[in-house]
Coordinates of C-alpha atoms and ligand atoms in Angstrom, one line a residue:
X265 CA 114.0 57.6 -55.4
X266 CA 117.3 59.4 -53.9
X267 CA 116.9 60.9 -50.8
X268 CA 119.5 63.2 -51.2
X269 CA 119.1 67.1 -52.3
X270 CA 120.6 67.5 -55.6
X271 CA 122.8 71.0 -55.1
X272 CA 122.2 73.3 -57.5
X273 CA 125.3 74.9 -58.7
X274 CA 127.0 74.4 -55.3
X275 CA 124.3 76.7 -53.2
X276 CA 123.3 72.9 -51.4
X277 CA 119.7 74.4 -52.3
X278 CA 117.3 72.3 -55.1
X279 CA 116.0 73.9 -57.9
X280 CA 112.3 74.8 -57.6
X281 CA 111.6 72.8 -61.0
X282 CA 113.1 69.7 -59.7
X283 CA 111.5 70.2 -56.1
X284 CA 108.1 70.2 -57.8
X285 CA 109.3 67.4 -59.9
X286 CA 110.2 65.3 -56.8
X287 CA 107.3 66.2 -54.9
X288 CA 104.9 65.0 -57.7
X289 CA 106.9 61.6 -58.1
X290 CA 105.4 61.2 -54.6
X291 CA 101.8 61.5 -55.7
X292 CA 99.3 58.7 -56.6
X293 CA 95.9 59.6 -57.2
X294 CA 93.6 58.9 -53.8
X295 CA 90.7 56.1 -54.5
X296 CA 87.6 56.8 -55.7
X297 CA 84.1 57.5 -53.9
X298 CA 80.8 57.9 -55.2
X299 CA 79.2 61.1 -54.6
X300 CA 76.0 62.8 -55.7
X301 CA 76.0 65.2 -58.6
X302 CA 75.2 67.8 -56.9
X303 CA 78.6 67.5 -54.7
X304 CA 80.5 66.6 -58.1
X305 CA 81.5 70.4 -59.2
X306 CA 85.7 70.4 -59.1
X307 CA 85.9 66.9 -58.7
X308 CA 87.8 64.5 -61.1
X309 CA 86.1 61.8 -62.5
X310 CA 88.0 58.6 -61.5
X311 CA 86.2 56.7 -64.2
X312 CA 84.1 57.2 -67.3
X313 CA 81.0 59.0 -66.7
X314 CA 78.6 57.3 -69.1
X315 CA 74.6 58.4 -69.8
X316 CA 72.1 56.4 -68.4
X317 CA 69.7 56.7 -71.0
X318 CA 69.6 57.8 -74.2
X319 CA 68.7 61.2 -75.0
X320 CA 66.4 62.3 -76.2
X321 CA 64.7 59.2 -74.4
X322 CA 62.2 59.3 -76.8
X323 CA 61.3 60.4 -80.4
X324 CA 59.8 64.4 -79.3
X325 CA 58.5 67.3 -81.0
X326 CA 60.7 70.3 -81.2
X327 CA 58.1 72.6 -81.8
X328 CA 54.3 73.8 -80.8
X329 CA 52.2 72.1 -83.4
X330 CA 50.7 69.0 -84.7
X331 CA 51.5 65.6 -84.9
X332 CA 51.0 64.0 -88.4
X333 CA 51.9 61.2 -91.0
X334 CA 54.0 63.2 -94.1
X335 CA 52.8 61.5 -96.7
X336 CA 48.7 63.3 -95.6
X337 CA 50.9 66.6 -95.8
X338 CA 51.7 66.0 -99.8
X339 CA 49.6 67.6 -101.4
X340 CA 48.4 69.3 -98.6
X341 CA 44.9 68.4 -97.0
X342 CA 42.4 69.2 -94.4
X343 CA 43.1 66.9 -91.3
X344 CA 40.9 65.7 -88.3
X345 CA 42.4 67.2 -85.0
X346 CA 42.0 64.3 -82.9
X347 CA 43.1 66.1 -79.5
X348 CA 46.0 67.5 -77.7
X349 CA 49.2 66.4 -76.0
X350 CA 51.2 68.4 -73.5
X351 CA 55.0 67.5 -72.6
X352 CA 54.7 64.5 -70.5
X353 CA 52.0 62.9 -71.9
X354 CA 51.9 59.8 -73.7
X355 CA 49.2 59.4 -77.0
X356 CA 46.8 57.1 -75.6
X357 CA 46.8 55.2 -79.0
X358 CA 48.9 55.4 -82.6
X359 CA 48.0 58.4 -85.1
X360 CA 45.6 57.0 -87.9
X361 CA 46.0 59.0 -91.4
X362 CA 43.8 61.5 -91.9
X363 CA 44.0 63.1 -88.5
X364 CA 46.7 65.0 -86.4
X365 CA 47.5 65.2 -82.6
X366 CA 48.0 68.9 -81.4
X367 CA 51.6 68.7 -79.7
X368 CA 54.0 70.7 -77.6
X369 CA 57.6 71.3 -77.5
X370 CA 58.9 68.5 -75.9
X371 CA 55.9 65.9 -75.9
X372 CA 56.2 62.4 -77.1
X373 CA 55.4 61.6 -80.9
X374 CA 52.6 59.5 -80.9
X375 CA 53.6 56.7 -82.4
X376 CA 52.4 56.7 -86.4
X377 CA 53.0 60.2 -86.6
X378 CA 56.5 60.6 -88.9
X379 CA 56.5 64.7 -88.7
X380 CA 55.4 67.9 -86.8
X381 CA 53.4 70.7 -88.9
X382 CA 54.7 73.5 -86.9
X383 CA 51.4 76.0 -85.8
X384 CA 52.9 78.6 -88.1
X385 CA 52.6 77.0 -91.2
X386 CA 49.0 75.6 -90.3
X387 CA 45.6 77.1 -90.9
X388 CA 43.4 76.1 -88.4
X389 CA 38.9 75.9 -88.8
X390 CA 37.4 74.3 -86.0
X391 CA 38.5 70.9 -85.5
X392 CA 40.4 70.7 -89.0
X393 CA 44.1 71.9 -89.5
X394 CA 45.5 72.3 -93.2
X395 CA 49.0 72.7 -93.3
X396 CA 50.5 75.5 -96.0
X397 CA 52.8 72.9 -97.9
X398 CA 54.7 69.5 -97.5
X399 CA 56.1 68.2 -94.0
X400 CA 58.8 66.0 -94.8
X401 CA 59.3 63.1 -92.5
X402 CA 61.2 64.2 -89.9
X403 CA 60.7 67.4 -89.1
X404 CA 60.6 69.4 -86.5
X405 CA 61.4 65.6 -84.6
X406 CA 64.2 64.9 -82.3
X407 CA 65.0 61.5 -82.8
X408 CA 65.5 59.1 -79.6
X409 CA 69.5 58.7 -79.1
X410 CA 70.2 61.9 -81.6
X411 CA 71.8 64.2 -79.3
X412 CA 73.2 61.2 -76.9
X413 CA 73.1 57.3 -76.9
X414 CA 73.1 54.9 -73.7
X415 CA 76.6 54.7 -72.3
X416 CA 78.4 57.5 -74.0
X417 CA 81.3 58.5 -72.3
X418 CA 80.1 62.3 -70.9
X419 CA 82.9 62.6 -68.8
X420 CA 86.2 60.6 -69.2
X421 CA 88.5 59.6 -66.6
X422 CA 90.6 62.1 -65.1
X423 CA 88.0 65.2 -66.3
X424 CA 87.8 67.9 -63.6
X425 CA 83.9 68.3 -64.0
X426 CA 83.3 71.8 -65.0
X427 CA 79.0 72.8 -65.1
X428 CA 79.0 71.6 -68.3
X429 CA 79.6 67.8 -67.7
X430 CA 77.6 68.0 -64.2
X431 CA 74.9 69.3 -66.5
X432 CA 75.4 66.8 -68.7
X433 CA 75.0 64.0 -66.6
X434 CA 72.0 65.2 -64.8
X435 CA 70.5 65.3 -68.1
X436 CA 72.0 61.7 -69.1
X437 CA 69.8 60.2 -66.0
X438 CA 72.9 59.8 -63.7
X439 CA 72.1 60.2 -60.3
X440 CA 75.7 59.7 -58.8
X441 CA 79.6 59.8 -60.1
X442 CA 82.8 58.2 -59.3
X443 CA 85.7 60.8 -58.2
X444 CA 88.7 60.8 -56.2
X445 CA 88.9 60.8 -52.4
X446 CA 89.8 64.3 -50.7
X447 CA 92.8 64.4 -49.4
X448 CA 93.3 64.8 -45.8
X449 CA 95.3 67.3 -44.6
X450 CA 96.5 68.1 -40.9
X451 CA 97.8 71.1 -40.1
X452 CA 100.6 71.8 -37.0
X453 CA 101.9 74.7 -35.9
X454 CA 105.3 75.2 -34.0
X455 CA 106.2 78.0 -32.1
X456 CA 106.5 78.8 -28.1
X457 CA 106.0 82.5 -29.2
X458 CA 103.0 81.8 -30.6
X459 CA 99.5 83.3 -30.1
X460 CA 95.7 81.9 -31.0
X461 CA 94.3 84.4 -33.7
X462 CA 92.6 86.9 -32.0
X463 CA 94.2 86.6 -28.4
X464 CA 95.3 89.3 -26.2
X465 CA 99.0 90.4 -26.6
X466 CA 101.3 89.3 -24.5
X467 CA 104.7 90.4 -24.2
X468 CA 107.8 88.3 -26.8
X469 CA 104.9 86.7 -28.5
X470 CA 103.0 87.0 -31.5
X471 CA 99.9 86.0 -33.1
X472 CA 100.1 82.8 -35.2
X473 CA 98.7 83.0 -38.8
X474 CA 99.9 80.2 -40.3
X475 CA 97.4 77.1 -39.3
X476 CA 94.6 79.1 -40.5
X477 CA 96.4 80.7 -43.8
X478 CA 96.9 76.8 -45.0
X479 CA 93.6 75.9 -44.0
X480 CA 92.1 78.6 -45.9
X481 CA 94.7 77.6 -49.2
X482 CA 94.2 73.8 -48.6
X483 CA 90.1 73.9 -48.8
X484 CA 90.3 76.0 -51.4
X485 CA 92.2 73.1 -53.4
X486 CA 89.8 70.9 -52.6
X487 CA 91.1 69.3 -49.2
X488 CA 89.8 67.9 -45.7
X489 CA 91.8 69.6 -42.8
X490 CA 92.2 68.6 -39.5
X491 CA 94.1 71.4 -37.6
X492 CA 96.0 71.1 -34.4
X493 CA 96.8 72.6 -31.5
X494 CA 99.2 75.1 -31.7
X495 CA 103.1 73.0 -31.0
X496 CA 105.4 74.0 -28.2
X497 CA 109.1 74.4 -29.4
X498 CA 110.0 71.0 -27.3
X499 CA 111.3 67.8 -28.5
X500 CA 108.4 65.7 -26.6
X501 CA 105.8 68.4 -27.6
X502 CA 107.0 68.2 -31.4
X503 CA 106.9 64.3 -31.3
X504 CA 103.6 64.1 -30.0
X505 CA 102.5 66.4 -32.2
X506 CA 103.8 65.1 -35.2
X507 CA 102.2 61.2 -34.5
X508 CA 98.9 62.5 -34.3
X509 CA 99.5 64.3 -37.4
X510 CA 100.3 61.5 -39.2
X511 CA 97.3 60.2 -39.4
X512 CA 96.0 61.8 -42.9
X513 CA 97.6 61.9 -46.1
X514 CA 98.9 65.1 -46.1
X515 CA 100.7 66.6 -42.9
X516 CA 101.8 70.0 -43.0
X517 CA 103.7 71.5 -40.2
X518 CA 104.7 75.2 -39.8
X519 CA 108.1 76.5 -38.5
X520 CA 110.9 74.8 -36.8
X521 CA 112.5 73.6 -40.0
X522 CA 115.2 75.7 -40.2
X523 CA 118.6 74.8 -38.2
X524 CA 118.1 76.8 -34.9
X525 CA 118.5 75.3 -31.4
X526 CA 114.6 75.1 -31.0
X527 CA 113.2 73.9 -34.3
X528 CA 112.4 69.7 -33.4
X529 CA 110.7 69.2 -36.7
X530 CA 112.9 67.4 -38.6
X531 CA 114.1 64.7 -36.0
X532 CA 110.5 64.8 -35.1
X533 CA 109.6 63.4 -38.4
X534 CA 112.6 61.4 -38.9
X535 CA 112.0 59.3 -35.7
X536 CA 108.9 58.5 -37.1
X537 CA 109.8 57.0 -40.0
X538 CA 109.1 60.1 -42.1
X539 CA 111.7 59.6 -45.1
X540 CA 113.1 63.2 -46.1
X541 CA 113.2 63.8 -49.8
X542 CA 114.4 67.3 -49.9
X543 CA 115.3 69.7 -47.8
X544 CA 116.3 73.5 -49.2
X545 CA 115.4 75.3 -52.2
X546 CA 116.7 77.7 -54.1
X547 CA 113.8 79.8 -53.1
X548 CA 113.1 83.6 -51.2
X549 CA 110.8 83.0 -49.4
X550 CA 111.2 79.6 -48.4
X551 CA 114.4 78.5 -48.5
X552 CA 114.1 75.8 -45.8
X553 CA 111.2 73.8 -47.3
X554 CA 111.3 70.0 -46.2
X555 CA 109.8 67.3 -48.1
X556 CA 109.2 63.7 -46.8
X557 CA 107.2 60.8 -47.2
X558 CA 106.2 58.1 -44.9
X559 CA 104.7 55.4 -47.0
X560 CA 101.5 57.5 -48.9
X561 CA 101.6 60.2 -46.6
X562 CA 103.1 63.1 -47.7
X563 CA 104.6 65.7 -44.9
X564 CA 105.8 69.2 -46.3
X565 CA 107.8 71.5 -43.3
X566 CA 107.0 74.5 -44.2
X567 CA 108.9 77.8 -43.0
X568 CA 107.3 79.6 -40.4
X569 CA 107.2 83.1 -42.1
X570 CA 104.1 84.1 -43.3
X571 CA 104.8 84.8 -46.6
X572 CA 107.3 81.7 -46.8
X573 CA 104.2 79.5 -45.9
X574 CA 102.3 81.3 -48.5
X575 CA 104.7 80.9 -51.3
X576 CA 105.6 77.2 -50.6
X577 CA 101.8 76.3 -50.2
X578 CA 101.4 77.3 -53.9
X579 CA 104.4 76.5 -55.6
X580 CA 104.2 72.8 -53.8
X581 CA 101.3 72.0 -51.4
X582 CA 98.8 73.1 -53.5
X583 CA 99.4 71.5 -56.7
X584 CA 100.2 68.2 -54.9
X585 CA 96.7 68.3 -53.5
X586 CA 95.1 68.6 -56.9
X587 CA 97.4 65.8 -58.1
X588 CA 95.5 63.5 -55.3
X589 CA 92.4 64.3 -56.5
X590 CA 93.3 62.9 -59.8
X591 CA 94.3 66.5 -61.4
X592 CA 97.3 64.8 -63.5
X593 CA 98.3 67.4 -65.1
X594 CA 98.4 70.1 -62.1
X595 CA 101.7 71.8 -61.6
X596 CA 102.5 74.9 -59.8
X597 CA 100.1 78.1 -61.4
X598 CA 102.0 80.1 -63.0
X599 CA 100.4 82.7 -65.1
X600 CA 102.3 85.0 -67.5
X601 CA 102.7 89.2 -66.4
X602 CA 104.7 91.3 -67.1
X603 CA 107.0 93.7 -65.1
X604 CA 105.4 97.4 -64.6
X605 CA 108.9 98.8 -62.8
X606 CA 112.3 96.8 -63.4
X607 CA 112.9 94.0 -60.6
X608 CA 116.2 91.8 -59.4
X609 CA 116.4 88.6 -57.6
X610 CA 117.8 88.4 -54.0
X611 CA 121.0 86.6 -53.4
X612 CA 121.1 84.2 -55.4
X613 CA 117.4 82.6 -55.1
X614 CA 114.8 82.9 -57.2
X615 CA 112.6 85.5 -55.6
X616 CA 109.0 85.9 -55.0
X617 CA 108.1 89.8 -55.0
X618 CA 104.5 90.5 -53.2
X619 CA 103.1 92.5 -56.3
X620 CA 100.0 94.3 -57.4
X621 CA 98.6 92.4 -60.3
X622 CA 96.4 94.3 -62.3
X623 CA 95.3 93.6 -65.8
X624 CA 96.8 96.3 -68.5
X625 CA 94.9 97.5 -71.7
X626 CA 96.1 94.4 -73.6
X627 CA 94.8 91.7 -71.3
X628 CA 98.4 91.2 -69.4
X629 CA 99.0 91.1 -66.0
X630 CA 101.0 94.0 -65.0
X631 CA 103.3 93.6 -61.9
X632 CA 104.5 96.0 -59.6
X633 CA 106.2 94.8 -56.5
X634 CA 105.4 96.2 -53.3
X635 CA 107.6 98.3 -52.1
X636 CA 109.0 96.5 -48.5
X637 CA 109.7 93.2 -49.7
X638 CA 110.6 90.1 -47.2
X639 CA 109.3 86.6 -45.9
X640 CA 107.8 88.2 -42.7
X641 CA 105.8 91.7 -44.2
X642 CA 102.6 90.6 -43.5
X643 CA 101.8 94.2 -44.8
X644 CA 103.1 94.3 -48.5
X645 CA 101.7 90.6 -48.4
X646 CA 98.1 92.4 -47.6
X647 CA 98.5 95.1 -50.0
X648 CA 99.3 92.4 -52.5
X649 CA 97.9 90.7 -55.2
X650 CA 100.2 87.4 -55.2
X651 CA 103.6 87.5 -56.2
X652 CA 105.8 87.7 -59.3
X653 CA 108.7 85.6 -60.0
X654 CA 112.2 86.5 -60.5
X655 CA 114.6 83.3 -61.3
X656 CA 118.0 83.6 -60.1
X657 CA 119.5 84.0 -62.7
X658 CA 117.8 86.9 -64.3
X659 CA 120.0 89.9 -63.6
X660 CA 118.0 93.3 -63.0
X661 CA 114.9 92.7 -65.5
X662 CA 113.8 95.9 -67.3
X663 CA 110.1 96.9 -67.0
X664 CA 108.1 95.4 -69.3
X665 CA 110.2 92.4 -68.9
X666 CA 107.8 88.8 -69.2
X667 CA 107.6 87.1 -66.4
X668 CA 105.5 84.2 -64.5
X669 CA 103.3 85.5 -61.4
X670 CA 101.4 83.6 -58.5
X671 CA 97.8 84.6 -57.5
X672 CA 97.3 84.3 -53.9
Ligands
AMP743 P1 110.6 79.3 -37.9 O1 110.4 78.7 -39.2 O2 109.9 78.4 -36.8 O3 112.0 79.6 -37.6 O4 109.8 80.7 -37.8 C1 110.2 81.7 -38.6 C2 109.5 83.0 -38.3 O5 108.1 82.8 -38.5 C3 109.6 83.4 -36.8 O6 109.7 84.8 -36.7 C4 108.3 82.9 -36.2 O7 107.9 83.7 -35.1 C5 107.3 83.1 -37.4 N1 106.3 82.1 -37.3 C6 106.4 80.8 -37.0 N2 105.3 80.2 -37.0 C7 104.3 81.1 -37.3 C8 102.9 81.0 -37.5 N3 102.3 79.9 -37.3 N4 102.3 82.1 -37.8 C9 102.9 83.3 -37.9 N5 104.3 83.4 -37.8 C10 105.0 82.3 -37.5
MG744 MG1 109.9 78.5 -34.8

């Protein structure tokens, strides 16, 4: 793979399209682990999930009734009630002709017995039942291996197990389920101005969002993360830093990747080996995204702005971290919205507008951008829903204009 940016139309910054594209050529799947079912939800299968058993297991009534042969049903006749069997019990000996079993939903036929005479079409005297009419073989039986056989495939490779397959498998006698690894994630943040969430102010700093915003995002897609101490703007401090970091699959480091006297990241990373793959989009917020790999672990520099970290977490972090979990097809999530006021990209880059996001009569997301707008407004980020999307090269869009939106 090149390591070189491509420009895009002589701005030096990369497309976000072919950013994604080059981050996900980056991504392998992690290596499977067993884990119980009950830990399975939102996990991709990393092989088939097959039943254990056959289901039904065995032949069972589907109904409250009796157990009898068909052919003592035809013409109807009176038949000995020989006793009664309750789901999970097993007939202590086969069904001779002439007789029937009382049985509920769910028990085991007896063996003999070819049909269940539902209790609504017997009449019952004592120790006798007489069905109304006929009961053809079969019915009101669920047949052993009907619904599923042995070693059908209830969740393939690659399936994100929803409830429905967990159910499934429960059901199928599987105890356990082979998924993808978590990814690892460590999270650094740089900045001498910094402050620990929830510290006293102190005067020419501020409080530091960042490691916990991208802990919050990275869980929530499905990761393990490891966060740091917060990184004094120093070459030593950064290079320390960054080692330790290493250590996972994923690093993610906040701030000091843009081109100012105190931002070490990048020859941080270099040093250690850390190839760069990109470095630039086309993107407001987040213009001076970095992207590098050193062997399988993947290390995004992610601007320091708030809302820069925000939007770069779910245009790139976030999808690449369902990709290791085995998500093939996961890609940034774009939804489709539409524009409630008319909206125009900034300078050039394709913009991400903090907007409300509310759904209109028709189902649509309707987007109106906050009113102050800028990759450090914590407060239009807060009265925000996510963000909607203007490309570059849009012009002013009218209201009512389509256009793709990010959930926060
Ligand atoms: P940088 O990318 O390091 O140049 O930082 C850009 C802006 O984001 C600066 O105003 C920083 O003070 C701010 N910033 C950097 N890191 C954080 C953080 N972890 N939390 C909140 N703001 C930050
Ligand atoms: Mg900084």
């Amino acid at each position: 793979m090149s390591t070189k940016p491509t420009s895009s139309a002589g701005t030096g910054l990369l497309e976000i399209g072919e950013a994604w594209e080059r981050v996900a050529a980056c991504v392998s799947p992690l290596p499977a682990v067993s884990v119980g079912l009950d830990a399975a939800l939102g996990r991709v299968a990393a092989e088939d999930a097959v039943s254990a058993v056959d289901l039904p297991p065995f032949d069972r009534s589907a109904m409250d009734g009796f157990a009898v042969l068909s052919s003592d049903t035809s013409p109807p006749r009176g038949l000995e009630v020989v006793g009664e069997l309750a789901a999970g019990e097993v007939a202590p000996a086969p069904l001779m002709p002439g007789t029937a079993l009382g049985i509920t939903t769910g028990a085991a036929l007896p063996s003999g017995a070819d049909a269940v005479l539902r209790i609504e079409d017997a009449k019952v005297d004592g120790s006798c039942v007489t069905p109304v009419g006929p009961v053809a073989v079969g019915t009101s039986v669920r047949y052993r291996g009907e619904d599923v056989a042995g070693g059908a495939v209830l969740a393939s490779a690659g399936c994100a197990l929803g409830v429905q397959h967990v159910t499934a498998l429960a059901s199928a006698g599987v105890g356990s389920v082979a998924v993808h690894r978590r990814p690892v994630v460590h999270v650094l943040a740089t900045g001498t101005e910094l402050l620990e969430v929830g510290a006293a102010p102190e005067p020419g700093r501020i409080h530091e969002s960042n490691r916990l915003t991208l802990r919050m995002l990275a869980e929530r897609a499905g990761a393990e993360v490891v966060v740091h101490p917060v990184v004094l703007d120093e070459p030593a401090a950064t290079a320390a830093a960054v080692e330790a970091g290493l250590a996972g699959d994923v690093l993610l480091v906040s701030g000091g990747v843009s081109v100012g006297p105190h931002d070490h990241v990048k020859p941080a990373l270099q040093e250690r080996g850390v190839e760069e793959v990109f470095w630039r989009v086309r993107l407001k917020p987040g213009k001076p995204l970095w992207f590098g790999r050193r062997g399988a672990t993947l290390v995004f520099g992610l601007p320091g702005n708030p809302l820069s970290t925000v939007a770069c977490f779910l245009l790139f972090v976030g999808p690449a971290l369902r990709r290791l979990q085995g998500e093939a097809a996961a890609a940034p999530p774009y939804v489709p919205a539409r524009l409630a006021v008319p909206a125009r990209p900034a300078d050039g880059r394709t913009t991400l507008l903090t907007a409300r996001l509310e759904r209109g009569a028709d189902g649509v997301l309707e987007a109106t951008p906050t009113e102050g707008q800028g990759s450090h407004l914590t407060g239009a980020l807060a009265a925000s829903d996510g963000f909607v999307v203007v490309p570059h090269d849009a012009g002013e869009l009218p209201a009512g204009s389509a256009v793709q939106a990010l959930l926060v």
